[in-house]
Amino acid sequence: MQKLELTWIGKNEELRVEPRILLHDESKDYGDSNSENMLIHGDNLLALKALEQEYAGKVKCVYIDPPYNTGSAFEHYDDNLEHSIWLNLMVPRLEILKRLLCKEGIIWISLDDNEAHYLKVISDEIFGRKNFIADVAWEKSDSPRMDAKLFSSRYDHTLVYAKNIEHVKINQVKTT
C-alpha cells in the first residue's frame, strides 16, 4: 500500500535506547514528600525511556516545548541543528510519549513556523492522522508587535494529538 510520507536523511536508522532506571537524589527533594510529582534532571530521551517502564499507558496529558530549531543560543541544548538531525531527535521522543499515553490521552506540542509543519507530518505518521485534534495558534507575549516585514510572526503553534480520538473527551468552556 502506498502512502504519503515525509522522508529525510537518517529517518529509517533505528535508534536503540536501552531501558533506564531513575535514581532518587534526596538532596534535591523539595515540597511535599508524599507527592507523586518528579523533577528529572538529565537527557530527556533517557528520562522518557526510564518513565516508560512504570508509566506506559497511564499518562493522560503531555505538553512538550521542544527546541524550535531557530538558531537561538541556549545554555543547555543546541537550537541550530540541520533539519534532518532535528527530525531524528524528535521521532524517538514522540514514539515513547505515545506509548506513555493512556487510551484517552492527548499530547500538546508547542512550536513555531520553523518546524511545526514538518512535525505535523511526522506526528501524523506516529499518532495517526485521524488522531489530530487541532493546531492551536497562540500569541507570544514577548513578541514584537507588528514589526514583521511581510507577515506577523506574533503567533506560534500548539499541535494537539490524541492517542485514540475515539476515547478523548474535552470539556467545553461555557460562555455567557
Coordinates of N, CA and C in Angstrom, one line a residue:
M1 N 0.8 -1.2 0.0 CA 0.0 0.0 0.0 C 0.9 1.2 0.0
Q2 N 0.6 2.2 -0.9 CA 1.4 3.4 -0.9 C 0.8 4.4 0.0
K3 N 1.7 5.3 0.6 CA 1.2 6.3 1.4 C 2.1 7.5 1.3
L4 N 1.5 8.7 1.6 CA 2.3 9.9 1.6 C 3.1 10.0 2.9
E5 N 4.4 10.3 2.8 CA 5.2 10.4 4.0 C 6.3 11.4 3.8
L6 N 6.8 11.9 4.9 CA 8.0 12.8 4.8 C 9.2 11.9 5.0
T7 N 10.2 12.1 4.2 CA 11.5 11.4 4.3 C 12.6 12.4 4.5
W8 N 13.7 11.9 5.1 CA 14.9 12.7 5.3 C 16.0 11.8 5.6
I9 N 17.2 12.3 5.5 CA 18.4 11.5 5.8 C 18.4 11.0 7.2
G10 N 18.6 9.7 7.3 CA 18.6 9.0 8.6 C 17.3 8.6 9.2
K11 N 16.2 8.9 8.5 CA 14.9 8.6 9.1 C 14.7 7.1 9.5
N12 N 15.1 6.2 8.7 CA 14.9 4.8 8.9 C 16.0 4.1 9.7
E13 N 17.0 4.9 10.2 CA 18.0 4.4 11.1 C 17.4 4.3 12.5
E14 N 17.2 3.1 12.9 CA 16.6 2.9 14.2 C 17.5 3.2 15.4
L15 N 17.0 4.0 16.3 CA 17.8 4.4 17.5 C 17.4 3.4 18.6
R16 N 18.4 2.7 19.1 CA 18.2 1.7 20.1 C 18.5 2.3 21.5
V17 N 17.5 2.5 22.3 CA 17.7 3.1 23.7 C 17.4 2.0 24.7
E18 N 18.4 1.6 25.4 CA 18.2 0.5 26.4 C 17.4 1.0 27.6
P19 N 16.6 0.2 28.3 CA 15.9 0.6 29.4 C 16.8 1.3 30.5
R20 N 16.2 2.2 31.1 CA 16.9 3.0 32.1 C 16.2 3.0 33.5
I21 N 17.0 3.3 34.5 CA 16.4 3.4 35.9 C 16.7 4.8 36.4
L22 N 15.6 5.3 37.0 CA 15.8 6.6 37.6 C 16.3 6.5 39.0
L23 N 17.3 7.3 39.4 CA 17.9 7.2 40.8 C 17.4 8.5 41.5
H24 N 16.9 8.2 42.7 CA 16.4 9.3 43.6 C 17.5 10.0 44.3
D25 N 17.7 11.3 44.2 CA 18.7 12.1 44.9 C 17.9 12.9 45.9
E26 N 17.9 12.4 47.2 CA 17.2 13.1 48.3 C 17.6 14.5 48.5
S27 N 18.9 14.8 48.2 CA 19.4 16.2 48.4 C 18.6 17.2 47.5
K28 N 18.0 16.7 46.5 CA 17.2 17.6 45.6 C 15.7 17.7 45.9
D29 N 15.3 16.9 46.9 CA 13.9 16.9 47.2 C 13.4 18.3 47.7
Y30 N 12.1 18.6 47.3 CA 11.5 19.9 47.6 C 10.0 19.7 47.7
G31 N 9.4 20.4 48.7 CA 8.0 20.3 48.8 C 7.4 19.1 49.5
D32 N 6.2 18.7 49.1 CA 5.5 17.6 49.7 C 6.2 16.2 49.3
S33 N 6.8 15.6 50.3 CA 7.5 14.3 50.0 C 6.5 13.2 49.7
N34 N 5.2 13.4 49.9 CA 4.2 12.4 49.5 C 3.6 12.6 48.1
S35 N 4.1 13.6 47.5 CA 3.6 14.0 46.1 C 4.2 12.9 45.1
E36 N 3.4 12.7 44.1 CA 3.9 11.8 43.0 C 4.6 12.6 41.9
N37 N 4.8 13.9 42.1 CA 5.5 14.7 41.1 C 7.0 14.4 41.2
M38 N 7.6 14.5 40.0 CA 9.1 14.3 39.9 C 9.7 15.4 39.0
L39 N 10.9 15.8 39.4 CA 11.7 16.7 38.5 C 12.9 15.8 38.1
I40 N 13.0 15.6 36.8 CA 14.1 14.7 36.4 C 15.1 15.5 35.7
H41 N 16.4 15.4 36.1 CA 17.5 16.1 35.6 C 18.3 15.1 34.7
G42 N 18.4 15.5 33.4 CA 19.2 14.6 32.5 C 18.7 14.7 31.1
D43 N 19.2 13.8 30.3 CA 18.8 13.8 28.9 C 17.4 13.3 28.8
N44 N 16.6 14.1 28.1 CA 15.1 13.8 28.1 C 14.8 12.5 27.4
L45 N 15.5 12.0 26.4 CA 15.2 10.7 25.8 C 15.5 9.6 26.8
L46 N 16.6 9.7 27.6 CA 16.8 8.6 28.6 C 15.8 8.7 29.7
A47 N 15.4 9.9 30.1 CA 14.4 10.1 31.1 C 13.1 9.5 30.7
L48 N 12.7 9.7 29.4 CA 11.4 9.2 28.9 C 11.5 7.6 28.9
K49 N 12.6 7.1 28.5 CA 12.8 5.7 28.5 C 12.7 5.1 29.9
A50 N 13.2 5.8 30.9 CA 13.1 5.3 32.3 C 11.6 5.4 32.7
L51 N 10.9 6.4 32.3 CA 9.5 6.5 32.7 C 8.6 5.5 32.1
E52 N 9.0 5.0 30.9 CA 8.2 4.1 30.1 C 7.9 2.8 30.9
Q53 N 8.8 2.3 31.6 CA 8.6 1.0 32.3 C 7.5 1.1 33.3
E54 N 7.4 2.2 34.0 CA 6.3 2.3 35.1 C 5.0 3.0 34.6
Y55 N 5.2 3.9 33.6 CA 4.0 4.7 33.2 C 3.5 4.5 31.9
A56 N 3.9 3.5 31.1 CA 3.4 3.2 29.8 C 1.9 3.0 29.9
G57 N 1.1 3.7 29.1 CA -0.3 3.6 29.1 C -1.1 4.2 30.2
K58 N -0.4 5.1 31.0 CA -1.0 5.7 32.2 C -1.1 7.2 32.2
V59 N -0.5 7.9 31.2 CA -0.4 9.3 31.2 C -1.6 9.9 30.5
K60 N -2.3 10.9 31.1 CA -3.4 11.5 30.5 C -3.1 12.6 29.6
C61 N -2.1 13.4 29.9 CA -1.8 14.6 29.1 C -0.3 14.9 29.1
V62 N 0.2 15.2 28.0 CA 1.6 15.5 27.8 C 1.7 16.9 27.2
Y63 N 2.6 17.8 27.7 CA 2.9 19.0 27.0 C 4.4 19.1 26.8
I64 N 4.8 19.3 25.5 CA 6.2 19.4 25.3 C 6.5 20.7 24.5
D65 N 7.6 21.3 24.8 CA 8.1 22.5 24.2 C 9.5 22.3 23.7
P66 N 9.6 21.5 22.6 CA 10.9 21.1 22.1 C 11.6 22.4 21.5
P67 N 13.0 22.2 21.3 CA 13.7 23.3 20.7 C 13.0 23.7 19.3
Y68 N 12.9 25.0 19.1 CA 12.2 25.4 17.8 C 13.2 25.3 16.6
N69 N 14.4 25.1 16.9 CA 15.4 24.9 15.8 C 15.6 26.2 15.0
T70 N 15.7 27.3 15.8 CA 15.7 28.6 15.2 C 17.1 29.2 15.1
G71 N 18.1 28.6 15.7 CA 19.4 29.1 15.7 C 19.7 30.0 16.9
S72 N 18.8 30.0 17.8 CA 19.0 30.8 19.1 C 20.0 30.1 19.9
A73 N 20.7 30.8 20.7 CA 21.7 30.2 21.6 C 21.1 29.9 23.0
F74 N 21.2 28.7 23.4 CA 20.7 28.3 24.7 C 21.8 27.6 25.4
E75 N 21.9 27.7 26.7 CA 22.9 27.1 27.5 C 22.9 25.6 27.5
H76 N 21.7 25.0 27.5 CA 21.7 23.5 27.8 C 21.4 22.7 26.5
Y77 N 21.1 23.3 25.4 CA 21.0 22.5 24.2 C 21.2 23.3 22.9
D78 N 21.5 22.6 21.9 CA 21.8 23.2 20.6 C 20.4 23.4 19.9
D79 N 20.2 24.7 19.5 CA 18.9 25.0 18.8 C 19.2 25.5 17.4
N80 N 20.2 24.9 16.8 CA 20.6 25.2 15.4 C 21.1 24.0 14.7
L81 N 20.2 23.0 14.6 CA 20.6 21.7 14.1 C 20.2 21.6 12.6
E82 N 20.9 20.8 11.8 CA 20.5 20.5 10.5 C 19.1 19.9 10.6
H83 N 18.2 20.2 9.7 CA 16.8 19.8 9.7 C 16.7 18.3 10.0
S84 N 17.4 17.5 9.2 CA 17.2 16.0 9.4 C 17.6 15.5 10.7
I85 N 18.6 16.2 11.3 CA 19.1 15.8 12.7 C 18.0 16.1 13.7
W86 N 17.4 17.3 13.5 CA 16.3 17.7 14.4 C 15.2 16.7 14.3
L87 N 14.8 16.3 13.1 CA 13.7 15.4 13.0 C 14.1 14.0 13.6
N88 N 15.3 13.6 13.4 CA 15.8 12.3 14.0 C 15.8 12.4 15.5
L89 N 15.9 13.5 16.1 CA 15.9 13.7 17.6 C 14.4 13.6 18.1
M90 N 13.5 14.2 17.3 CA 12.1 14.3 17.7 C 11.4 12.9 17.6
V91 N 11.6 12.2 16.6 CA 10.8 10.9 16.3 C 10.9 10.0 17.5
P92 N 12.0 9.6 18.0 CA 12.0 8.6 19.1 C 11.3 9.1 20.4
R93 N 11.4 10.4 20.6 CA 10.8 11.0 21.8 C 9.3 10.9 21.6
L94 N 8.8 11.3 20.5 CA 7.3 11.2 20.2 C 6.8 9.8 20.3
E95 N 7.6 8.8 19.8 CA 7.2 7.4 19.9 C 7.1 6.9 21.3
I96 N 8.0 7.3 22.2 CA 7.9 6.9 23.6 C 6.8 7.7 24.3
L97 N 6.6 9.0 24.0 CA 5.5 9.7 24.5 C 4.1 9.1 24.2
K98 N 4.0 8.6 22.9 CA 2.8 7.9 22.5 C 2.6 6.7 23.4
R99 N 3.6 5.9 23.7 CA 3.5 4.7 24.5 C 3.1 5.1 25.9
L100 N 3.5 6.2 26.4 CA 3.2 6.7 27.8 C 1.7 7.1 27.9
L101 N 1.1 7.5 26.8 CA -0.3 8.0 26.9 C -1.2 6.8 27.1
C102 N -2.2 7.1 28.0 CA -3.3 6.2 28.1 C -4.3 6.3 26.9
K103 N -5.3 5.4 26.8 CA -6.1 5.4 25.6 C -6.8 6.7 25.4
E104 N -7.1 7.4 26.4 CA -7.8 8.7 26.3 C -6.8 9.9 26.3
G105 N -5.5 9.6 26.3 CA -4.5 10.6 26.5 C -4.3 11.5 25.3
I106 N -3.8 12.7 25.5 CA -3.6 13.7 24.5 C -2.2 14.3 24.7
I107 N -1.6 14.8 23.6 CA -0.3 15.4 23.7 C -0.4 16.8 23.0
W108 N 0.2 17.8 23.6 CA 0.3 19.2 23.1 C 1.7 19.5 22.8
I109 N 2.0 19.9 21.6 CA 3.4 20.2 21.2 C 3.5 21.6 20.7
S110 N 4.3 22.4 21.4 CA 4.5 23.8 21.1 C 5.6 24.0 20.1
L111 N 5.4 24.8 19.0 CA 6.4 25.0 18.0 C 6.1 26.3 17.3
D112 N 7.1 26.8 16.6 CA 6.9 28.0 15.7 C 6.9 27.5 14.2
D113 N 6.8 28.4 13.3 CA 6.8 28.1 11.9 C 8.0 27.3 11.3
N114 N 9.1 27.4 12.0 CA 10.3 26.8 11.5 C 10.2 25.3 11.4
E115 N 9.5 24.6 12.3 CA 9.5 23.2 12.3 C 8.0 22.6 12.4
A116 N 7.1 23.5 12.7 CA 5.7 23.0 13.0 C 5.1 22.1 11.9
H117 N 5.3 22.5 10.7 CA 4.6 21.8 9.6 C 5.3 20.5 9.3
Y118 N 6.6 20.4 9.5 CA 7.3 19.1 9.4 C 6.9 18.2 10.6
L119 N 6.8 18.8 11.8 CA 6.4 18.0 12.9 C 5.0 17.5 12.8
K120 N 4.2 18.3 12.1 CA 2.8 17.8 11.9 C 2.8 16.6 11.1
V121 N 3.6 16.5 10.0 CA 3.6 15.4 9.2 C 4.1 14.1 9.9
I122 N 5.2 14.3 10.7 CA 5.7 13.1 11.4 C 4.8 12.7 12.5
S123 N 4.1 13.7 13.1 CA 3.1 13.3 14.2 C 1.9 12.6 13.6
D124 N 1.6 13.0 12.3 CA 0.5 12.2 11.6 C 0.9 10.8 11.5
E125 N 2.2 10.5 11.1 CA 2.7 9.2 11.0 C 2.7 8.4 12.3
I126 N 3.2 9.1 13.4 CA 3.3 8.4 14.7 C 2.0 8.2 15.4
F127 N 1.1 9.3 15.4 CA -0.1 9.2 16.2 C -1.3 8.8 15.3
G128 N -1.1 8.9 14.0 CA -2.2 8.6 13.0 C -2.9 9.9 12.7
R129 N -3.1 10.2 11.4 CA -3.7 11.5 11.0 C -5.1 11.6 11.6
K130 N -5.8 10.5 11.7 CA -7.2 10.6 12.3 C -7.2 11.1 13.8
N131 N -6.0 11.0 14.4 CA -5.9 11.4 15.9 C -5.5 12.8 16.0
F132 N -5.3 13.6 14.9 CA -5.0 15.0 15.0 C -6.3 15.7 15.5
I133 N -6.1 16.6 16.6 CA -7.2 17.3 17.1 C -7.2 18.7 16.6
A134 N -6.1 19.4 16.7 CA -6.1 20.8 16.3 C -4.7 21.4 16.3
D135 N -4.5 22.5 15.5 CA -3.3 23.3 15.5 C -3.8 24.6 16.2
V136 N -3.5 24.7 17.4 CA -3.9 25.9 18.2 C -2.9 27.0 18.0
A137 N -3.4 28.2 17.6 CA -2.5 29.3 17.4 C -2.5 30.1 18.8
W138 N -1.3 30.5 19.2 CA -1.3 31.3 20.4 C -0.3 32.5 20.2
E139 N -0.7 33.6 20.8 CA 0.1 34.8 20.6 C 1.2 34.8 21.7
K140 N 2.4 35.0 21.2 CA 3.6 35.1 22.1 C 3.5 36.4 22.8
S141 N 3.6 36.4 24.1 CA 3.6 37.7 24.9 C 4.9 38.5 24.8
D142 N 6.0 37.8 24.4 CA 7.2 38.6 24.3 C 7.6 38.9 22.9
S143 N 6.7 38.8 22.0 CA 7.0 39.0 20.6 C 6.8 40.5 20.3
P144 N 7.6 41.0 19.3 CA 7.5 42.4 18.9 C 6.1 42.6 18.2
R145 N 5.5 43.7 18.4 CA 4.2 43.9 17.9 C 4.3 44.5 16.5
M146 N 3.7 43.8 15.5 CA 3.6 44.3 14.1 C 4.9 44.9 13.5
D147 N 6.0 44.2 13.7 CA 7.2 44.7 13.1 C 7.8 43.8 12.0
A148 N 7.0 42.8 11.6 CA 7.4 41.9 10.6 C 7.4 42.6 9.2
K149 N 8.3 42.3 8.3 CA 8.3 43.0 7.0 C 7.3 42.5 6.1
L150 N 6.9 41.2 6.2 CA 5.9 40.6 5.3 C 4.6 40.2 6.1
F151 N 4.7 39.3 7.0 CA 3.6 38.9 7.8 C 3.9 38.8 9.3
S152 N 2.9 38.9 10.1 CA 3.1 38.9 11.5 C 3.7 37.6 12.0
S153 N 4.7 37.6 12.9 CA 5.3 36.4 13.5 C 5.0 36.4 15.0
R154 N 3.8 36.9 15.3 CA 3.4 37.0 16.7 C 2.9 35.7 17.3
Y155 N 2.6 34.7 16.4 CA 1.9 33.5 16.8 C 2.7 32.3 16.6
D156 N 2.6 31.4 17.6 CA 3.2 30.1 17.5 C 2.1 29.0 17.4
H157 N 2.5 27.8 17.2 CA 1.6 26.7 17.0 C 1.6 25.8 18.3
T158 N 0.5 25.2 18.6 CA 0.5 24.1 19.5 C -0.3 23.0 18.8
L159 N 0.4 21.9 18.4 CA -0.2 20.8 17.7 C -0.8 19.9 18.8
V160 N -2.0 19.5 18.7 CA -2.7 18.6 19.7 C -3.1 17.3 19.0
Y161 N -2.7 16.2 19.6 CA -3.0 14.9 19.1 C -3.5 14.0 20.2
A162 N -4.4 13.1 19.8 CA -4.9 12.1 20.8 C -4.2 10.8 20.5
K163 N -4.1 10.0 21.5 CA -3.6 8.6 21.3 C -4.6 7.8 20.5
N164 N -5.9 8.0 20.9 CA -7.0 7.4 20.3 C -8.2 8.4 20.3
I165 N -8.5 9.0 19.2 CA -9.5 10.1 19.2 C -10.9 9.6 19.6
E166 N -11.2 8.3 19.5 CA -12.5 7.7 19.9 C -12.7 7.8 21.4
H167 N -11.6 7.9 22.2 CA -11.7 7.9 23.7 C -11.5 9.3 24.3
V168 N -11.3 10.3 23.5 CA -11.0 11.6 24.0 C -12.3 12.4 24.3
K169 N -12.3 13.0 25.5 CA -13.4 13.8 25.9 C -12.8 15.2 26.4
I170 N -13.1 16.2 25.7 CA -12.6 17.5 26.1 C -13.8 18.3 26.6
N171 N -13.7 18.8 27.8 CA -14.8 19.6 28.4 C -14.8 21.0 27.7
Q172 N -15.9 21.4 27.3 CA -16.1 22.7 26.7 C -16.3 23.8 27.7
V173 N -15.7 24.9 27.5 CA -15.8 26.1 28.3 C -17.1 26.8 28.0
K174 N -18.0 27.0 29.0 CA -19.3 27.6 28.7 C -19.1 29.1 28.8
T175 N -19.6 29.8 27.8 CA -19.6 31.3 27.8 C -21.0 31.8 28.0
T176 N -21.0 33.0 28.5 CA -22.3 33.7 28.7 C -22.4 34.9 27.8

